[in-house]
Amino acid sequence: MNETPRRRPVPEGPGSVLAAPDLPAGFTALFTSRYVDAGDVRLHAVVGGDGPPLLLIAGWPQTWYAWRLLMPALAEDFRVVAVDPRGVGLSDKPRDGYDTATLANDMAELMTALGHERFAMVGHDVGMWTAYALAADHPDRVVRLAVAEAAIPGVSPSPPLFGSREGNTRLWHFAFNRLAELNEELVRGREHLYFGAQFATKAARPLPESAVRYYVDTLASDPDALRASFDFYRALDETIAQNALRKTTRLTLPVLAIAGAANSGELVATTMRLAAEHVDSLIIPDCGHYPAEETPEEMLAALSDFLAPYRDDRPARRCS
């Protein structure tokens, strides 16, 4: 089946493929930005490659750009769809819909619009929350699931209020991001301080300055982008309640849990084993919270091995 998105204006500006900085050589020949109607939102997706479909969902506070170092190699075997979820990048930023049931439905609608009924998926950080919800809420759609560097609210045990200093450094933003308005007032005009500190403290191998600046400038350029970046956390009450129901039915598809040894360690696999039957684990040495950017070769090798049965079982097809 050919991809059949409704014809839309071509995405432009810094959030699009054509204006993103420091892409791998040949990237713009492989991938294009497009707008796709997904239910009640218009989403921005970066699409390219041939083969069975593979959906990539980045985490907070990143965009599709987080996958750039993996995408050319993945496109040799898969039809890659790297999406900006609602509230992110060039996608619509409505006032509501940031609970994981709605976010998962957005992704299902996106893949349907692109002509993909069944697909594999990789989710990182907040993208891991959505990926789990998508696999749980739409089990007939997801073939294989890889997740990285997150706990899942409502599945993972809640950390103590008075935990370790290290835990507080990694997790304090959860409570801050859930505030109704004060967080926006404190961060607006200081986006480089707040988000820059998130990248600096969570990476074992510093991300390129140009990448951090790109992410932060995207958030600083639009008040709705800053507001939406907090809305994923403001919707946690809904998400936690949804996950309390989801975890009563365990996932049966193959799951790969990826973590940085310098950040989440065993946490990702431990989390997924609370919700899924078949979980393999990879902990990458000398890696923090951003394996797709800190250790792209290791993450690519792991994904290639994990996705090989899916790749080999599905005949490649050429898409429009």
Short mmCIF file of C-alpha atoms in Angstrom, two decimals:
data_model
loop_
_atom_site.label_atom_id
_atom_site.label_comp_id
_atom_site.label_asym_id
_atom_site.label_seq_id
_atom_site.Cartn_x
_atom_site.Cartn_y
_atom_site.Cartn_z
CA MET A 1 0.00 0.00 0.00
CA ASN A 2 1.34 3.42 -0.93
CA GLU A 3 1.54 6.22 1.57
CA THR A 4 -1.45 8.50 1.14
CA PRO A 5 -1.09 11.61 3.30
CA ARG A 6 -3.30 14.54 2.37
CA ARG A 7 -1.33 17.07 0.38
CA ARG A 8 -0.06 19.79 2.71
CA PRO A 9 2.35 22.72 2.52
CA VAL A 10 5.98 21.68 2.66
CA PRO A 11 7.40 22.18 6.18
CA GLU A 12 9.90 25.01 6.30
CA GLY A 13 12.04 26.75 8.87
CA PRO A 14 14.54 25.47 11.43
CA GLY A 15 12.36 22.52 12.46
CA SER A 16 12.40 20.99 8.98
CA VAL A 17 14.94 18.73 7.33
CA LEU A 18 16.12 21.43 4.96
CA ALA A 19 17.01 23.87 7.75
CA ALA A 20 18.31 21.53 10.46
CA PRO A 21 22.03 21.98 11.30
CA ASP A 22 24.88 19.48 11.06
CA LEU A 23 23.00 16.58 9.50
CA PRO A 24 24.92 13.51 8.33
CA ALA A 25 26.18 13.64 4.76
CA GLY A 26 23.46 12.85 2.23
CA PHE A 27 20.66 13.17 4.79
CA THR A 28 18.53 15.56 2.76
CA ALA A 29 18.69 13.24 -0.24
CA LEU A 30 17.21 10.41 1.84
CA PHE A 31 14.67 12.18 4.02
CA THR A 32 11.91 14.73 3.56
CA SER A 33 9.78 16.70 5.99
CA ARG A 34 6.05 16.46 5.59
CA TYR A 35 2.87 17.44 7.39
CA VAL A 36 0.38 14.67 8.10
CA ASP A 37 -3.18 14.99 9.38
CA ALA A 38 -3.52 12.65 12.37
CA GLY A 39 -7.02 12.97 13.71
CA ASP A 40 -7.44 16.46 15.16
CA VAL A 41 -3.79 17.48 14.89
CA ARG A 42 -1.34 18.15 12.11
CA LEU A 43 1.95 16.41 12.81
CA HIS A 44 5.38 16.96 11.32
CA ALA A 45 7.24 13.80 10.35
CA VAL A 46 10.58 13.18 8.68
CA VAL A 47 10.26 10.21 6.36
CA GLY A 48 12.65 8.19 4.21
CA GLY A 49 14.03 4.78 3.35
CA ASP A 50 12.65 1.52 1.98
CA GLY A 51 11.36 -1.51 3.83
CA PRO A 52 8.95 -2.26 6.66
CA PRO A 53 7.90 0.82 8.64
CA LEU A 54 9.77 1.95 11.74
CA LEU A 55 8.38 4.74 13.95
CA LEU A 56 10.82 6.81 16.04
CA ILE A 57 9.54 8.97 18.93
CA ALA A 58 12.03 11.23 20.69
CA GLY A 59 11.86 12.48 24.26
CA TRP A 60 11.68 15.71 26.22
CA PRO A 61 12.84 18.34 25.32
CA GLN A 62 13.93 17.09 21.89
CA THR A 63 12.46 16.75 18.40
CA TRP A 64 12.79 14.27 15.52
CA TYR A 65 16.36 15.61 15.21
CA ALA A 66 17.45 13.39 18.11
CA TRP A 67 17.46 10.41 15.72
CA ARG A 68 19.51 12.04 12.95
CA LEU A 69 22.68 9.98 13.50
CA LEU A 70 20.80 6.67 13.28
CA MET A 71 18.35 7.45 10.50
CA PRO A 72 20.53 7.02 7.37
CA ALA A 73 21.63 3.51 8.38
CA LEU A 74 18.12 2.53 9.49
CA ALA A 75 16.75 3.77 6.16
CA GLU A 76 18.75 1.08 4.36
CA ASP A 77 16.37 -1.53 5.81
CA PHE A 78 13.26 0.33 6.95
CA ARG A 79 10.80 3.02 5.99
CA VAL A 80 11.77 5.41 8.78
CA VAL A 81 9.19 7.80 10.27
CA ALA A 82 10.71 10.20 12.83
CA VAL A 83 7.86 12.23 14.26
CA ASP A 84 7.39 15.44 16.21
CA PRO A 85 4.49 14.54 18.55
CA ARG A 86 1.81 17.11 19.30
CA GLY A 87 3.37 20.05 21.10
CA VAL A 88 6.82 19.45 19.62
CA GLY A 89 8.79 21.08 16.80
CA LEU A 90 6.68 21.88 13.76
CA SER A 91 3.66 19.86 14.90
CA ASP A 92 0.47 21.49 16.20
CA LYS A 93 0.50 22.61 19.82
CA PRO A 94 -3.07 22.39 21.12
CA ARG A 95 -3.95 23.16 24.72
CA ASP A 96 -4.85 19.58 25.59
CA GLY A 97 -4.20 15.98 24.60
CA TYR A 98 -0.85 15.37 26.29
CA ASP A 99 -1.91 12.24 28.18
CA THR A 100 -0.41 9.09 26.70
CA ALA A 101 -3.73 7.67 25.47
CA THR A 102 -4.19 10.68 23.22
CA LEU A 103 -0.52 10.75 22.21
CA ALA A 104 -0.64 7.05 21.34
CA ASN A 105 -3.78 7.57 19.28
CA ASP A 106 -2.03 10.41 17.43
CA MET A 107 0.75 7.99 16.49
CA ALA A 108 -1.71 5.34 15.34
CA GLU A 109 -3.51 7.93 13.21
CA LEU A 110 -0.18 9.13 11.79
CA MET A 111 0.88 5.66 10.71
CA THR A 112 -2.55 4.94 9.24
CA ALA A 113 -2.37 8.16 7.22
CA LEU A 114 1.05 7.08 5.93
CA GLY A 115 -0.32 3.68 4.89
CA HIS A 116 1.28 1.60 7.64
CA GLU A 117 -1.07 -0.71 9.52
CA ARG A 118 1.63 -2.60 11.42
CA PHE A 119 5.03 -1.27 12.36
CA ALA A 120 7.95 -1.46 14.75
CA MET A 121 8.66 1.41 17.10
CA VAL A 122 11.44 3.02 19.15
CA GLY A 123 10.66 5.48 21.95
CA HIS A 124 13.05 7.48 24.12
CA ASP A 125 12.28 9.29 27.41
CA VAL A 126 8.74 10.75 27.15
CA GLY A 127 8.62 8.99 23.79
CA MET A 128 8.97 5.75 25.78
CA TRP A 129 5.78 6.64 27.69
CA THR A 130 3.93 7.06 24.39
CA ALA A 131 5.50 3.96 22.87
CA TYR A 132 4.35 1.81 25.79
CA ALA A 133 0.84 3.27 25.58
CA LEU A 134 0.71 2.66 21.84
CA ALA A 135 1.77 -0.96 22.22
CA ALA A 136 -0.75 -1.47 25.04
CA ASP A 137 -3.69 0.42 23.53
CA HIS A 138 -3.17 -0.72 19.93
CA PRO A 139 -1.59 -4.20 20.26
CA ASP A 140 -2.59 -5.17 16.74
CA ARG A 141 -0.49 -2.34 15.31
CA VAL A 142 2.93 -2.76 16.96
CA VAL A 143 5.20 -5.65 15.97
CA ARG A 144 8.34 -4.91 18.02
CA LEU A 145 9.06 -2.27 20.65
CA ALA A 146 12.40 -0.74 21.66
CA VAL A 147 12.47 1.79 24.48
CA ALA A 148 15.22 3.86 26.05
CA GLU A 149 16.05 5.85 29.15
CA ALA A 150 12.85 6.35 31.11
CA ALA A 151 10.68 5.07 33.90
CA ILE A 152 6.94 4.89 33.18
CA PRO A 153 4.66 6.81 35.57
CA GLY A 154 1.97 4.50 36.89
CA VAL A 155 4.08 1.42 36.11
CA SER A 156 7.38 2.16 37.84
CA PRO A 157 7.36 2.69 41.62
CA SER A 158 7.38 6.39 42.51
CA PRO A 159 10.75 7.59 43.85
CA PRO A 160 10.86 8.86 47.44
CA LEU A 161 10.52 12.57 48.09
CA PHE A 162 13.72 12.56 50.13
CA GLY A 163 15.92 10.45 47.89
CA SER A 164 19.60 10.63 47.11
CA ARG A 165 21.29 13.76 45.83
CA GLU A 166 21.99 11.95 42.54
CA GLY A 167 18.35 10.96 42.17
CA ASN A 168 17.19 14.48 42.91
CA THR A 169 19.55 15.87 40.24
CA ARG A 170 18.05 13.51 37.65
CA LEU A 171 14.40 13.75 38.66
CA TRP A 172 13.67 17.17 40.17
CA HIS A 173 12.28 18.48 36.90
CA PHE A 174 9.26 16.14 37.16
CA ALA A 175 7.72 18.14 40.01
CA PHE A 176 8.78 21.48 38.51
CA ASN A 177 7.38 20.69 35.05
CA ARG A 178 3.99 19.75 36.49
CA LEU A 179 3.36 23.23 37.91
CA ALA A 180 0.40 25.03 36.37
CA GLU A 181 2.02 28.32 35.34
CA LEU A 182 4.93 29.34 37.53
CA ASN A 183 7.40 27.16 35.65
CA GLU A 184 6.72 28.98 32.38
CA GLU A 185 7.18 32.35 34.07
CA LEU A 186 10.48 31.26 35.60
CA VAL A 187 11.89 29.65 32.44
CA ARG A 188 10.70 32.13 29.80
CA GLY A 189 13.71 34.18 28.74
CA ARG A 190 16.00 31.70 30.53
CA GLU A 191 15.37 28.70 28.30
CA HIS A 192 19.09 28.23 27.61
CA LEU A 193 19.77 28.09 31.34
CA TYR A 194 17.00 25.63 32.21
CA PHE A 195 17.09 23.27 29.25
CA GLY A 196 20.85 23.60 28.83
CA ALA A 197 21.26 22.34 32.38
CA GLN A 198 19.07 19.33 31.60
CA PHE A 199 21.33 18.31 28.72
CA ALA A 200 24.53 19.05 30.65
CA THR A 201 23.66 17.03 33.76
CA LYS A 202 22.18 13.98 32.02
CA ALA A 203 24.76 13.31 29.31
CA ALA A 204 27.90 11.30 30.06
CA ARG A 205 29.28 12.43 26.70
CA PRO A 206 28.32 16.06 26.07
CA LEU A 207 26.02 16.63 23.13
CA PRO A 208 27.33 18.97 20.44
CA GLU A 209 26.77 22.60 21.34
CA SER A 210 24.98 23.11 18.02
CA ALA A 211 22.47 20.35 18.85
CA VAL A 212 21.72 21.72 22.31
CA ARG A 213 21.31 25.22 20.88
CA TYR A 214 18.98 23.86 18.19
CA TYR A 215 16.71 22.16 20.74
CA VAL A 216 16.66 25.14 23.08
CA ASP A 217 16.12 27.72 20.34
CA THR A 218 13.13 25.70 19.15
CA LEU A 219 11.59 25.98 22.61
CA ALA A 220 12.52 29.63 23.09
CA SER A 221 11.15 30.78 19.73
CA ASP A 222 7.48 30.04 20.47
CA PRO A 223 5.56 30.51 23.76
CA ASP A 224 3.32 27.60 22.79
CA ALA A 225 6.37 25.36 22.42
CA LEU A 226 7.50 26.16 25.95
CA ARG A 227 3.99 25.67 27.34
CA ALA A 228 3.55 22.37 25.50
CA SER A 229 6.92 21.09 26.75
CA PHE A 230 5.46 21.21 30.27
CA ASP A 231 2.05 19.87 29.25
CA PHE A 232 3.36 16.30 28.94
CA TYR A 233 4.09 16.46 32.67
CA ARG A 234 0.93 18.38 33.58
CA ALA A 235 -1.05 15.48 32.11
CA LEU A 236 0.65 12.92 34.38
CA ASP A 237 -2.41 12.40 36.59
CA GLU A 238 -4.29 11.15 33.52
CA THR A 239 -1.35 9.12 32.27
CA ILE A 240 -0.76 7.47 35.65
CA ALA A 241 -4.42 6.46 35.87
CA GLN A 242 -4.30 5.08 32.32
CA ASN A 243 -1.14 3.10 33.06
CA ALA A 244 -2.67 1.59 36.18
CA LEU A 245 -5.18 -0.06 33.83
CA ARG A 246 -2.70 -0.85 31.06
CA LYS A 247 -0.34 -2.80 33.29
CA THR A 248 -3.11 -5.26 34.22
CA THR A 249 -2.62 -6.74 30.72
CA ARG A 250 1.02 -7.48 30.03
CA LEU A 251 2.58 -6.83 26.64
CA THR A 252 3.43 -10.00 24.74
CA LEU A 253 5.45 -8.55 21.85
CA PRO A 254 9.28 -8.54 21.90
CA VAL A 255 10.71 -5.57 23.83
CA LEU A 256 14.25 -4.19 23.94
CA ALA A 257 15.12 -1.93 26.89
CA ILE A 258 18.10 0.37 26.29
CA ALA A 259 19.81 2.43 28.98
CA GLY A 260 22.96 4.41 29.61
CA ALA A 261 25.10 2.98 32.39
CA ALA A 262 25.78 6.52 33.62
CA ASN A 263 22.08 7.36 33.91
CA SER A 264 19.22 4.84 34.10
CA GLY A 265 21.16 1.59 34.22
CA GLU A 266 18.89 -1.32 35.17
CA LEU A 267 15.84 0.93 35.56
CA VAL A 268 14.57 0.67 31.97
CA ALA A 269 14.55 -3.13 31.85
CA THR A 270 13.15 -3.35 35.39
CA THR A 271 10.33 -1.01 34.36
CA MET A 272 9.46 -2.93 31.22
CA ARG A 273 9.50 -6.27 33.02
CA LEU A 274 6.66 -4.94 35.17
CA ALA A 275 4.60 -4.50 32.00
CA ALA A 276 5.86 -6.99 29.39
CA GLU A 277 6.59 -10.72 29.12
CA HIS A 278 9.58 -10.73 26.79
CA VAL A 279 12.19 -8.08 27.60
CA ASP A 280 15.83 -8.00 26.51
CA SER A 281 18.14 -5.44 28.09
CA LEU A 282 21.10 -3.42 26.86
CA ILE A 283 23.04 -1.12 29.17
CA ILE A 284 25.58 0.94 27.23
CA PRO A 285 28.83 1.77 29.07
CA ASP A 286 29.99 5.39 29.29
CA CYS A 287 26.58 6.61 28.14
CA GLY A 288 24.08 8.90 29.83
CA HIS A 289 20.50 9.79 28.98
CA TYR A 290 20.90 10.30 25.22
CA PRO A 291 22.16 7.04 23.65
CA ALA A 292 21.05 7.94 20.12
CA GLU A 293 23.37 10.96 20.25
CA GLU A 294 26.03 9.93 22.78
CA THR A 295 26.63 6.38 21.51
CA PRO A 296 24.91 6.12 18.13
CA GLU A 297 26.99 3.18 16.88
CA GLU A 298 26.14 1.05 19.91
CA MET A 299 22.46 1.93 19.76
CA LEU A 300 22.30 1.30 16.02
CA ALA A 301 23.91 -2.13 16.42
CA ALA A 302 21.42 -3.05 19.14
CA LEU A 303 18.43 -1.88 17.12
CA SER A 304 19.66 -3.64 13.99
CA ASP A 305 19.95 -6.96 15.84
CA PHE A 306 16.61 -6.54 17.60
CA LEU A 307 14.74 -5.53 14.44
CA ALA A 308 16.36 -8.14 12.15
CA PRO A 309 13.52 -10.71 12.47
CA TYR A 310 10.96 -8.00 11.69
CA ARG A 311 13.03 -6.76 8.74
CA ASP A 312 13.53 -10.25 7.35
CA ASP A 313 9.91 -11.33 7.78
CA ARG A 314 8.48 -8.35 5.95
CA PRO A 315 9.21 -7.81 2.27
CA ALA A 316 10.61 -4.41 1.45
CA ARG A 317 8.37 -2.11 -0.54
CA ARG A 318 8.98 1.16 -2.25
CA CYS A 319 6.85 4.05 -1.05
CA SER A 320 5.97 7.36 -2.59
#
